[in-house]
Tab-separated table of C-alpha atoms and ligand atoms in Angstrom:
chain	number	residue	atom	x	y	z
A	1	MET	CA	-23.843	50.135	5.848
A	2	THR	CA	-25.351	53.815	4.762
A	3	LEU	CA	-28.366	54.679	2.663
A	4	VAL	CA	-29.313	57.891	1.503
A	5	LEU	CA	-33.557	58.717	0.711
A	6	THR	CA	-32.974	61.909	-1.566
A	7	GLY	CA	-35.101	64.445	-2.178
A	8	GLY	CA	-38.176	63.532	0.017
A	9	THR	CA	-40.193	65.755	2.238
A	10	VAL	CA	-39.164	64.542	5.710
A	11	VAL	CA	-41.231	64.432	9.295
A	12	ARG	CA	-38.927	64.433	11.511
A	13	SER	CA	-41.636	64.686	14.379
A	14	ILE	CA	-45.322	64.600	14.843
A	15	ARG	CA	-45.175	66.154	18.353
A	16	PRO	CA	-44.460	68.745	17.680
A	17	ALA	CA	-44.479	69.021	14.053
A	18	VAL	CA	-40.973	69.259	12.275
A	19	VAL	CA	-40.826	69.340	8.726
A	20	GLU	CA	-37.986	70.222	6.268
A	21	THR	CA	-36.990	68.596	2.684
A	22	VAL	CA	-33.743	67.156	3.208
A	23	ASP	CA	-31.499	63.877	2.173
A	24	LEU	CA	-32.186	62.034	4.655
A	25	VAL	CA	-29.005	59.487	5.706
A	26	ILE	CA	-29.533	56.461	7.397
A	27	GLU	CA	-26.097	54.314	9.056
A	28	ASP	CA	-26.349	51.453	10.587
A	29	GLY	CA	-30.237	51.282	11.489
A	30	ARG	CA	-30.028	55.223	12.424
A	31	VAL	CA	-30.501	58.459	11.242
A	32	ALA	CA	-27.400	59.909	11.008
A	33	PRO	CA	-27.338	63.757	11.449
A	34	SER	CA	-27.735	66.172	8.798
A	35	GLY	CA	-24.168	66.700	6.696
A	36	ALA	CA	-23.035	63.137	7.304
A	37	ASP	CA	-21.113	61.522	4.461
A	38	SER	CA	-22.861	59.606	2.487
A	39	SER	CA	-20.489	59.678	-0.579
A	40	GLY	CA	-20.377	55.978	-2.181
A	41	ALA	CA	-23.865	54.995	-0.590
A	42	GLU	CA	-26.836	53.869	-1.658
A	43	ARG	CA	-29.564	56.172	-2.769
A	44	LEU	CA	-32.952	55.789	-2.902
A	45	ASP	CA	-35.146	58.400	-5.323
A	46	CYS	CA	-37.756	59.988	-2.705
A	47	ALA	CA	-38.789	63.095	-4.481
A	48	GLY	CA	-42.120	64.596	-4.435
A	49	ARG	CA	-42.712	61.519	-1.836
A	50	LEU	CA	-42.932	61.950	2.231
A	51	ILE	CA	-41.327	60.551	4.396
A	52	VAL	CA	-42.840	60.114	8.144
A	53	PRO	CA	-41.912	58.244	11.105
A	54	GLY	CA	-43.345	54.657	11.366
A	55	ASN	CA	-46.684	54.178	13.010
A	56	VAL	CA	-47.012	52.323	16.349
A	57	CYS	CA	-50.035	50.502	17.622
A	58	ALA	CA	-49.874	50.319	21.206
A	59	HIS	CA	-52.949	48.280	21.515
A	60	THR	CA	-53.751	45.022	19.212
A	61	HIS	CA	-54.353	41.457	19.184
A	62	LEU	CA	-52.616	39.764	16.559
A	63	TYR	CA	-54.401	36.249	17.274
A	64	SER	CA	-57.598	37.583	16.024
A	65	ALA	CA	-56.239	38.271	12.363
A	66	LEU	CA	-57.729	35.143	10.833
A	67	ALA	CA	-61.259	35.853	12.810
A	68	ARG	CA	-62.104	37.783	9.814
A	69	GLY	CA	-65.282	36.820	8.279
A	70	MET	CA	-65.094	33.471	10.608
A	71	PRO	CA	-68.337	31.911	10.938
A	72	TYR	CA	-70.982	32.305	13.700
A	73	HIS	CA	-74.423	30.027	14.801
A	74	LEU	CA	-74.786	30.999	18.379
A	75	ALA	CA	-77.290	33.474	19.050
A	76	PRO	CA	-76.199	37.393	18.544
A	77	PRO	CA	-74.337	38.175	21.987
A	78	ARG	CA	-76.381	41.119	23.341
A	79	THR	CA	-74.018	42.875	25.619
A	80	PHE	CA	-70.347	43.253	25.800
A	81	VAL	CA	-69.647	39.702	28.075
A	82	GLU	CA	-71.352	37.968	25.649
A	83	ILE	CA	-69.512	39.060	22.931
A	84	LEU	CA	-66.586	37.413	24.870
A	85	GLN	CA	-68.345	34.798	25.615
A	86	ARG	CA	-69.519	33.645	22.123
A	87	VAL	CA	-66.798	35.044	19.896
A	88	TRP	CA	-63.403	35.878	21.675
A	89	TRP	CA	-62.957	33.375	24.151
A	90	ARG	CA	-64.144	30.424	22.158
A	91	LEU	CA	-61.752	31.884	19.097
A	92	ASP	CA	-58.644	32.078	21.754
A	93	ARG	CA	-59.544	28.307	22.521
A	94	ALA	CA	-59.300	27.407	19.470
A	95	LEU	CA	-55.764	28.808	18.567
A	96	ASP	CA	-52.928	26.242	17.925
A	97	PRO	CA	-49.365	26.984	17.471
A	98	ALA	CA	-50.160	27.027	13.236
A	99	ALA	CA	-52.964	29.055	14.039
A	100	ILE	CA	-50.347	31.721	16.367
A	101	ARG	CA	-48.306	31.790	13.684
A	102	ALA	CA	-50.210	32.267	10.824
A	103	SER	CA	-52.259	35.239	12.609
A	104	ALA	CA	-49.184	36.573	13.175
A	105	LEU	CA	-47.653	36.650	10.038
A	106	ALA	CA	-51.206	37.834	8.141
A	107	GLY	CA	-51.542	40.713	10.931
A	108	GLY	CA	-47.684	41.642	11.080
A	109	MET	CA	-47.550	41.676	7.188
A	110	GLU	CA	-50.484	43.740	7.101
A	111	ALA	CA	-49.747	46.366	9.740
A	112	LEU	CA	-46.309	46.771	7.787
A	113	LEU	CA	-48.089	47.551	4.260
A	114	ALA	CA	-50.522	50.162	6.062
A	115	GLY	CA	-47.219	52.329	7.538
A	116	THR	CA	-46.936	50.417	11.155
A	117	THR	CA	-43.603	49.844	11.977
A	118	THR	CA	-44.233	48.556	15.994
A	119	LEU	CA	-46.907	46.542	17.504
A	120	VAL	CA	-47.712	46.273	20.990
A	121	ASP	CA	-49.640	43.117	20.817
A	122	HIS	CA	-51.712	41.246	23.566
A	123	HIS	CA	-51.704	37.661	23.156
A	124	VAL	CA	-53.739	34.670	23.928
A	125	SER	CA	-53.937	31.316	23.800
A	126	PRO	CA	-55.414	29.055	26.672
A	127	ALA	CA	-54.777	25.535	24.917
A	128	ALA	CA	-51.034	26.778	23.943
A	129	VAL	CA	-49.840	29.104	26.395
A	130	ASP	CA	-45.974	27.933	26.870
A	131	GLY	CA	-43.825	29.015	24.417
A	132	SER	CA	-46.567	31.089	22.272
A	133	LEU	CA	-44.954	34.782	22.533
A	134	ASP	CA	-41.611	32.728	20.750
A	135	ILE	CA	-43.941	31.913	18.052
A	136	VAL	CA	-45.762	35.296	17.757
A	137	ALA	CA	-41.896	36.969	17.946
A	138	ASP	CA	-40.578	34.432	15.288
A	139	ALA	CA	-42.988	35.323	12.935
A	140	LEU	CA	-42.855	39.279	13.568
A	141	ALA	CA	-39.001	38.482	13.150
A	142	GLU	CA	-39.676	36.959	9.892
A	143	LEU	CA	-41.399	40.068	8.661
A	144	GLY	CA	-38.789	42.639	10.377
A	145	ILE	CA	-41.575	44.290	11.825
A	146	ARG	CA	-40.914	46.007	16.024
A	147	SER	CA	-43.335	44.774	18.900
A	148	VAL	CA	-43.772	44.485	22.345
A	149	LEU	CA	-45.316	41.555	23.147
A	150	CYS	CA	-46.722	40.161	26.160
A	151	TYR	CA	-49.680	36.972	27.053
A	152	GLU	CA	-52.924	37.926	28.347
A	153	THR	CA	-53.226	36.251	31.866
A	154	SER	CA	-56.372	35.553	33.199
A	155	ASP	CA	-58.213	33.224	35.600
A	156	ARG	CA	-61.292	32.881	33.221
A	157	ASP	CA	-60.120	29.198	32.069
A	158	GLY	CA	-58.994	28.186	35.504
A	159	PRO	CA	-56.075	28.423	37.810
A	160	ALA	CA	-53.487	26.094	35.650
A	161	ILE	CA	-53.749	28.490	32.584
A	162	ALA	CA	-53.451	31.473	35.146
A	163	ARG	CA	-49.991	30.404	36.326
A	164	ALA	CA	-49.088	29.049	33.176
A	165	GLY	CA	-49.868	32.710	31.380
A	166	LEU	CA	-47.722	34.453	34.497
A	167	ALA	CA	-44.864	31.713	33.751
A	168	GLU	CA	-45.137	32.403	29.448
A	169	ASN	CA	-44.838	36.486	30.584
A	170	ALA	CA	-41.976	35.692	32.681
A	171	ARG	CA	-40.100	33.282	30.374
A	172	PHE	CA	-40.553	35.390	27.210
A	173	LEU	CA	-39.350	39.073	29.344
A	174	ALA	CA	-36.075	36.724	30.704
A	175	ALA	CA	-35.542	35.648	27.078
A	176	ALA	CA	-36.038	39.085	25.643
A	177	ALA	CA	-33.845	40.681	28.546
A	178	ALA	CA	-30.973	38.056	27.275
A	179	GLY	CA	-30.953	39.602	24.006
A	180	GLY	CA	-30.915	37.566	20.588
A	181	ARG	CA	-34.421	39.279	19.748
A	182	PRO	CA	-33.375	43.049	18.575
A	183	LEU	CA	-36.659	43.787	17.574
A	184	ALA	CA	-39.077	42.514	20.259
A	185	ARG	CA	-39.494	43.773	24.027
A	186	GLY	CA	-41.993	41.905	26.728
A	187	MET	CA	-44.236	43.478	28.866
A	188	VAL	CA	-46.429	41.784	31.810
A	189	GLY	CA	-50.194	40.920	30.008
A	190	ALA	CA	-53.182	40.436	32.029
A	191	HIS	CA	-56.623	40.100	30.715
A	192	ALA	CA	-58.947	42.892	32.608
A	193	SER	CA	-59.936	43.038	36.474
A	194	PHE	CA	-63.033	40.796	36.191
A	195	THR	CA	-61.694	37.471	35.164
A	196	LEU	CA	-58.251	38.051	37.482
A	197	SER	CA	-57.986	36.914	40.958
A	198	GLU	CA	-56.328	38.675	43.808
A	199	GLU	CA	-53.292	36.423	43.702
A	200	THR	CA	-52.899	36.326	39.930
A	201	LEU	CA	-53.318	40.204	40.121
A	202	ALA	CA	-50.831	40.482	42.835
A	203	GLY	CA	-48.416	38.140	40.430
A	204	CYS	CA	-48.801	39.645	37.601
A	205	ALA	CA	-47.534	43.191	39.678
A	206	ALA	CA	-44.674	41.577	41.000
A	207	LEU	CA	-43.529	40.104	38.118
A	208	ALA	CA	-43.533	43.656	36.202
A	209	ARG	CA	-42.195	45.299	39.287
A	210	ASP	CA	-39.507	42.610	39.214
A	211	ARG	CA	-38.270	42.868	35.717
A	212	SER	CA	-39.285	46.936	35.517
A	213	VAL	CA	-41.690	46.336	32.671
A	214	GLY	CA	-45.162	48.038	32.309
A	215	LEU	CA	-48.451	45.900	32.746
A	216	HIS	CA	-50.833	46.133	30.045
A	217	VAL	CA	-54.582	45.362	30.929
A	218	HIS	CA	-57.521	46.109	29.823
A	219	VAL	CA	-59.382	48.530	32.069
A	220	ALA	CA	-63.030	49.428	32.344
A	221	GLU	CA	-63.802	48.775	28.736
A	222	ASP	CA	-67.075	47.886	29.486
A	223	ALA	CA	-69.376	48.854	32.663
A	224	ALA	CA	-69.317	44.775	34.010
A	225	ASP	CA	-65.744	45.478	34.711
A	226	GLU	CA	-66.760	47.875	37.268
A	227	ARG	CA	-69.660	46.221	38.669
A	228	ASP	CA	-67.279	43.456	38.831
A	229	ALA	CA	-64.967	44.716	41.107
A	230	GLU	CA	-67.665	47.091	43.184
A	231	ALA	CA	-69.176	43.929	43.903
A	232	ARG	CA	-65.954	41.669	44.509
A	233	PHE	CA	-63.729	44.347	46.248
A	234	GLY	CA	-65.863	47.229	47.128
A	235	ARG	CA	-63.404	49.467	44.832
A	236	ARG	CA	-63.731	50.458	41.228
A	237	VAL	CA	-61.282	49.114	38.722
A	238	ALA	CA	-58.455	51.398	39.503
A	239	ALA	CA	-58.345	51.642	42.609
A	240	ARG	CA	-57.731	47.753	42.736
A	241	LEU	CA	-55.179	48.076	40.739
A	242	ALA	CA	-53.680	51.129	42.708
A	243	GLU	CA	-53.770	48.784	45.820
A	244	ALA	CA	-52.200	45.671	44.219
A	245	GLY	CA	-49.468	47.715	42.751
A	246	ALA	CA	-49.894	47.480	39.388
A	247	LEU	CA	-50.058	50.984	38.384
A	248	GLY	CA	-46.979	52.596	37.309
A	249	ALA	CA	-45.878	55.052	34.544
A	250	ARG	CA	-44.919	52.134	32.798
A	251	THR	CA	-48.516	50.683	32.728
A	252	LEU	CA	-50.683	50.341	29.738
A	253	LEU	CA	-54.754	50.387	30.173
A	254	ALA	CA	-56.899	49.580	27.416
A	255	HIS	CA	-59.644	51.603	26.264
A	256	GLY	CA	-60.511	53.103	30.009
A	257	VAL	CA	-64.248	53.841	28.854
A	258	HIS	CA	-66.097	53.629	32.223
A	259	LEU	CA	-63.171	55.064	34.353
A	260	ASP	CA	-64.703	57.695	36.749
A	261	ALA	CA	-63.217	60.797	37.975
A	262	GLY	CA	-61.804	59.225	40.936
A	263	GLU	CA	-60.260	56.630	38.715
A	264	ILE	CA	-59.120	59.315	36.177
A	265	GLU	CA	-57.180	60.586	38.980
A	266	ILE	CA	-55.655	57.621	39.987
A	267	VAL	CA	-54.607	56.748	36.666
A	268	ARG	CA	-53.406	60.316	36.184
A	269	ASP	CA	-51.340	60.269	39.168
A	270	ALA	CA	-49.970	56.751	38.332
A	271	GLY	CA	-48.734	58.501	34.941
A	272	ALA	CA	-50.059	55.610	33.319
A	273	THR	CA	-50.923	55.620	29.495
A	274	VAL	CA	-54.461	55.098	28.774
A	275	VAL	CA	-54.943	53.381	24.730
A	276	HIS	CA	-58.147	54.400	23.178
A	277	ASN	CA	-59.760	51.872	20.610
A	278	PRO	CA	-61.975	54.117	18.811
A	279	ARG	CA	-63.027	51.844	16.053
A	280	SER	CA	-63.308	48.787	18.542
A	281	ASN	CA	-65.344	50.565	20.848
A	282	MET	CA	-68.159	51.630	18.554
A	283	ASN	CA	-68.114	48.057	17.334
A	284	ASN	CA	-68.695	46.685	21.235
A	285	ALA	CA	-70.745	49.872	21.737
A	286	VAL	CA	-68.801	49.757	24.815
A	287	GLY	CA	-69.381	53.644	25.563
A	288	ARG	CA	-67.101	56.963	24.846
A	289	ALA	CA	-63.863	56.875	26.631
A	290	PRO	CA	-63.875	60.146	28.702
A	291	LEU	CA	-60.828	61.842	26.437
A	292	ALA	CA	-60.764	65.407	27.586
A	293	ALA	CA	-60.727	64.111	31.232
A	294	LEU	CA	-57.834	61.624	30.537
A	295	GLY	CA	-55.427	64.468	29.038
A	296	ASP	CA	-52.337	64.007	27.474
A	297	ARG	CA	-50.988	60.251	28.107
A	298	VAL	CA	-53.714	58.735	25.943
A	299	ALA	CA	-51.963	56.722	22.629
A	300	LEU	CA	-54.009	54.858	20.241
A	301	GLY	CA	-54.509	51.059	19.133
A	302	THR	CA	-56.898	49.296	17.002
A	303	ASP	CA	-57.291	46.460	19.358
A	304	GLY	CA	-57.023	44.177	16.540
A	305	ILE	CA	-59.004	45.795	13.956
A	306	GLY	CA	-56.226	45.567	11.654
A	307	ALA	CA	-53.316	48.094	12.435
A	308	ASP	CA	-54.164	50.601	9.946
A	309	MET	CA	-52.970	53.793	12.459
A	310	PHE	CA	-53.790	56.789	9.854
A	311	GLU	CA	-57.225	55.169	9.487
A	312	GLU	CA	-57.721	55.132	13.792
A	313	GLY	CA	-56.235	58.308	13.926
A	314	ARG	CA	-59.035	59.747	11.368
A	315	VAL	CA	-61.395	57.768	13.110
A	316	ALA	CA	-60.700	58.535	16.750
A	317	TYR	CA	-60.577	62.341	15.292
A	318	PHE	CA	-63.967	62.482	13.490
A	319	ARG	CA	-65.679	60.711	16.314
A	320	GLN	CA	-63.953	63.234	19.011
A	321	ARG	CA	-64.904	66.098	16.683
A	322	GLU	CA	-68.500	65.254	16.803
A	323	GLN	CA	-68.264	65.413	20.801
A	324	ASP	CA	-66.314	68.612	20.540
A	325	VAL	CA	-65.965	70.921	17.765
A	326	GLU	CA	-62.969	72.142	19.671
A	327	THR	CA	-60.923	69.025	18.891
A	328	PRO	CA	-57.313	70.665	17.261
A	329	MET	CA	-56.301	68.434	14.067
A	330	SER	CA	-52.853	67.982	16.192
A	331	TRP	CA	-55.213	65.531	18.427
A	332	PRO	CA	-54.549	62.411	16.608
A	333	LEU	CA	-51.110	63.143	15.763
A	334	GLU	CA	-50.341	63.589	19.719
A	335	ARG	CA	-52.126	60.375	20.286
A	336	LEU	CA	-50.001	58.869	17.895
A	337	ALA	CA	-46.735	60.212	19.187
A	338	GLU	CA	-47.875	59.199	22.624
A	339	GLY	CA	-47.555	55.340	21.478
A	340	ALA	CA	-44.198	56.418	19.776
A	341	ARG	CA	-43.122	57.283	23.445
A	342	VAL	CA	-44.671	53.830	24.845
A	343	ALA	CA	-42.183	51.958	22.309
A	344	ALA	CA	-39.599	54.303	23.029
A	345	GLU	CA	-39.445	53.123	27.023
A	346	ALA	CA	-40.103	49.681	25.659
A	347	PHE	CA	-36.973	49.686	23.944
A	348	ASP	CA	-35.305	52.112	26.155
A	349	ASP	CA	-34.782	54.023	23.420
A	350	PRO	CA	-35.911	58.014	23.287
A	351	HIS	CA	-35.702	58.943	19.956
A	352	LEU	CA	-37.909	55.641	18.396
A	353	GLY	CA	-40.840	57.559	16.478
A	354	ARG	CA	-38.842	60.330	15.724
A	355	LEU	CA	-36.311	60.869	12.356
A	356	GLU	CA	-33.828	62.621	14.080
A	357	ALA	CA	-30.437	62.145	14.144
A	358	GLY	CA	-29.752	58.997	16.399
A	359	ALA	CA	-33.079	57.787	16.177
A	360	PRO	CA	-34.097	53.876	14.472
A	361	ALA	CA	-34.503	54.504	11.478
A	362	ASP	CA	-38.114	53.082	11.906
A	363	LEU	CA	-40.102	55.254	8.598
A	364	VAL	CA	-42.444	55.190	6.017
A	365	VAL	CA	-42.110	56.653	2.480
A	366	LEU	CA	-45.679	57.631	1.269
A	367	GLU	CA	-46.575	58.175	-2.370
A	368	TYR	CA	-48.687	61.039	-1.512
A	369	PRO	CA	-48.821	64.099	-4.012
A	370	GLN	CA	-49.019	67.664	-1.868
A	371	VAL	CA	-51.507	69.015	-3.668
A	372	THR	CA	-51.679	72.233	-1.372
A	373	PRO	CA	-48.214	73.088	0.525
A	374	LEU	CA	-47.177	70.789	3.239
A	375	ASP	CA	-44.957	71.963	6.308
A	376	ALA	CA	-45.018	71.673	10.137
A	377	ALA	CA	-48.394	74.735	10.598
A	378	THR	CA	-50.587	72.113	7.665
A	379	LEU	CA	-48.997	68.298	8.478
A	380	ALA	CA	-51.850	67.946	10.900
A	381	ALA	CA	-54.691	68.747	7.994
A	382	HIS	CA	-52.627	66.313	5.807
A	383	TRP	CA	-52.960	63.901	7.978
A	384	LEU	CA	-56.442	63.939	8.673
A	385	PHE	CA	-57.805	64.593	5.382
A	386	GLY	CA	-55.248	63.501	2.474
A	387	ILE	CA	-52.367	61.075	3.783
A	388	GLY	CA	-53.681	56.987	4.349
A	389	SER	CA	-52.189	53.657	3.632
A	390	GLY	CA	-53.088	53.431	0.629
A	391	SER	CA	-50.161	55.825	-0.111
A	392	VAL	CA	-47.943	53.849	1.633
A	393	ARG	CA	-44.985	52.692	-0.870
A	394	ASP	CA	-41.965	52.021	1.515
A	395	VAL	CA	-41.297	50.715	5.037
A	396	PHE	CA	-38.063	50.425	6.976
A	397	VAL	CA	-37.634	49.225	10.103
A	398	ALA	CA	-33.921	49.805	11.979
A	399	GLY	CA	-32.898	50.925	8.840
A	400	ASP	CA	-33.708	47.401	7.219
A	401	PRO	CA	-36.189	47.492	4.152
A	402	VAL	CA	-39.070	45.857	5.229
A	403	VAL	CA	-41.560	46.973	2.355
A	404	SER	CA	-40.686	48.085	-1.119
A	405	ASP	CA	-43.071	49.151	-3.867
A	406	GLY	CA	-46.065	48.332	-1.579
A	407	ARG	CA	-44.649	44.510	-1.687
A	408	PRO	CA	-43.012	42.885	1.579
A	409	VAL	CA	-39.404	42.717	1.287
A	410	ARG	CA	-38.319	39.424	2.837
A	411	VAL	CA	-41.821	37.276	2.966
A	412	ASP	CA	-44.064	36.619	-0.203
A	413	GLN	CA	-47.192	38.012	0.329
A	414	ALA	CA	-48.987	35.526	-2.011
A	415	ALA	CA	-47.358	32.749	0.248
A	416	VAL	CA	-48.402	34.468	3.773
A	417	ALA	CA	-51.951	34.990	2.586
A	418	ALA	CA	-52.596	31.672	1.423
A	419	GLU	CA	-51.374	30.000	4.683
A	420	ALA	CA	-53.593	31.780	6.343
A	421	ARG	CA	-56.483	31.120	4.452
A	422	ALA	CA	-55.633	27.420	4.936
A	423	GLY	CA	-55.006	28.041	9.153
A	424	ALA	CA	-58.078	30.001	9.032
A	425	GLY	CA	-60.187	27.021	8.013
A	426	ARG	CA	-59.122	24.922	10.142
A	427	LEU	CA	-59.376	27.419	12.950
A	428	TRP	CA	-62.756	27.771	12.160
A	429	ARG	CA	-63.497	24.364	12.075
A	430	ARG	CA	-61.990	23.562	15.801
A	431	LEU	CA	-63.945	27.021	16.739
A	432	GLU	CA	-67.394	25.445	15.349
A	433	GLU	CA	-66.870	22.654	18.343
A	434	ILE	CA	-66.621	24.842	21.070
A	435	ASP	CA	-68.847	25.733	23.239
A	436	VAL	CA	-70.195	28.975	24.949
A	437	HIS	CA	-67.303	30.398	27.278
A	438	PRO	CA	-68.424	29.624	30.714
A	439	PHE	CA	-67.128	32.765	32.756
A	440	ASN	CA	-69.081	35.180	33.997
A	441	PRO	CA	-68.281	38.355	35.959
A	442	VAL	CA	-69.576	38.485	39.423
A	443	GLU	CA	-72.896	40.697	38.667
A	444	VAL	CA	-74.313	37.601	37.002
A	445	ARG	CA	-72.960	34.644	39.159
A	446	SER	CA	-72.770	33.891	42.694
A	447	TRP	CA	-69.187	33.023	43.419
A	448	PRO	CA	-68.054	30.905	45.882
A	449	THR	CA	-66.632	32.122	48.891
B	1	ZN	ZN1	-57.790	44.455	23.735
């Protein structure tokens, strides 16, 4: 099947910026070489429009999609750990298969409508662990969005659920490796050092090594994670992960806000990628990530605050500019390109995230009037000061249309929203019955010796 997007301004690459006005030919799900024969092909008029590679969200939690506006009657959380105990660790305990599905559909649909074509998700549902990644993957397959999935292994709900979490990662990785899910890949998920026993962390590291995939884990999001590692193991989080064999070139470390200079050296030596989630960091008041020291291998995620990477990139830029006015305008595009590199590695498809010959045709057509010249030299400025998810018109994943004229192609938008609202009502009622999560990092609890 061949499709030609005619007359658009095509961003072939965001790092380095490569922009040309060209008819983009898509053949069998991939970008065809320039000059490929497209006679008789279906054509979509993109004159005056901008075509960009689909965005990648390198860290999100689809399971939180139904949390928007949920009731809260407990004492307000005062710390990051209390935010987990009082909000997120209660919500995840309330998730059942129907809520997991409704969350994935709603969150995945919003991602596509915002021009995000790949989600790197971190799922948890301690009351429904087994098969939960299939529910997420099935929902995302219905929408036609690409994903890299994992289950958030943790000891906070006890050793049996920790083992079940690890087994769910192993099961999904085996199923993904067997084929049959062209748009989904797996990683090994783990929550964070402070909720992981030595045994569980070793199990995660061994599974990731065995399957040649990365570990996807929260790292030093809050200082409590570091204090716990120092109290329990006499070393900081990155050193603990490295010693466990959990740190490598495919490792995805979410946040990294409190990594110190020694840890940054460990992370950089390992070639691991840090995922920066600026809106989440601000929302949880956890601090500022040491971005200058972390260098190039920093991608962008939303940590569950939607999946609008135009917005996340903009917020990341302005927050960083406030701190360092020399931050170049190309910086957010480089961070988005890092997310695309992570996805490309997971799919073993090195052109993913570009619109070059041979690349998977994951792309977004924007209704974006170019009121100043748009070329390689000005792309970054347009990205920061002009382009936004409100301009998304059409979205293709692997050459298939998944959003057309601002509407999802494969699902009924109103029906997905209605299923989500009904699921939210049920989820919120269950949530009211769930008490504050009892798990604490070591700093405020004496551990059995
Ligand atoms: Zn997260």
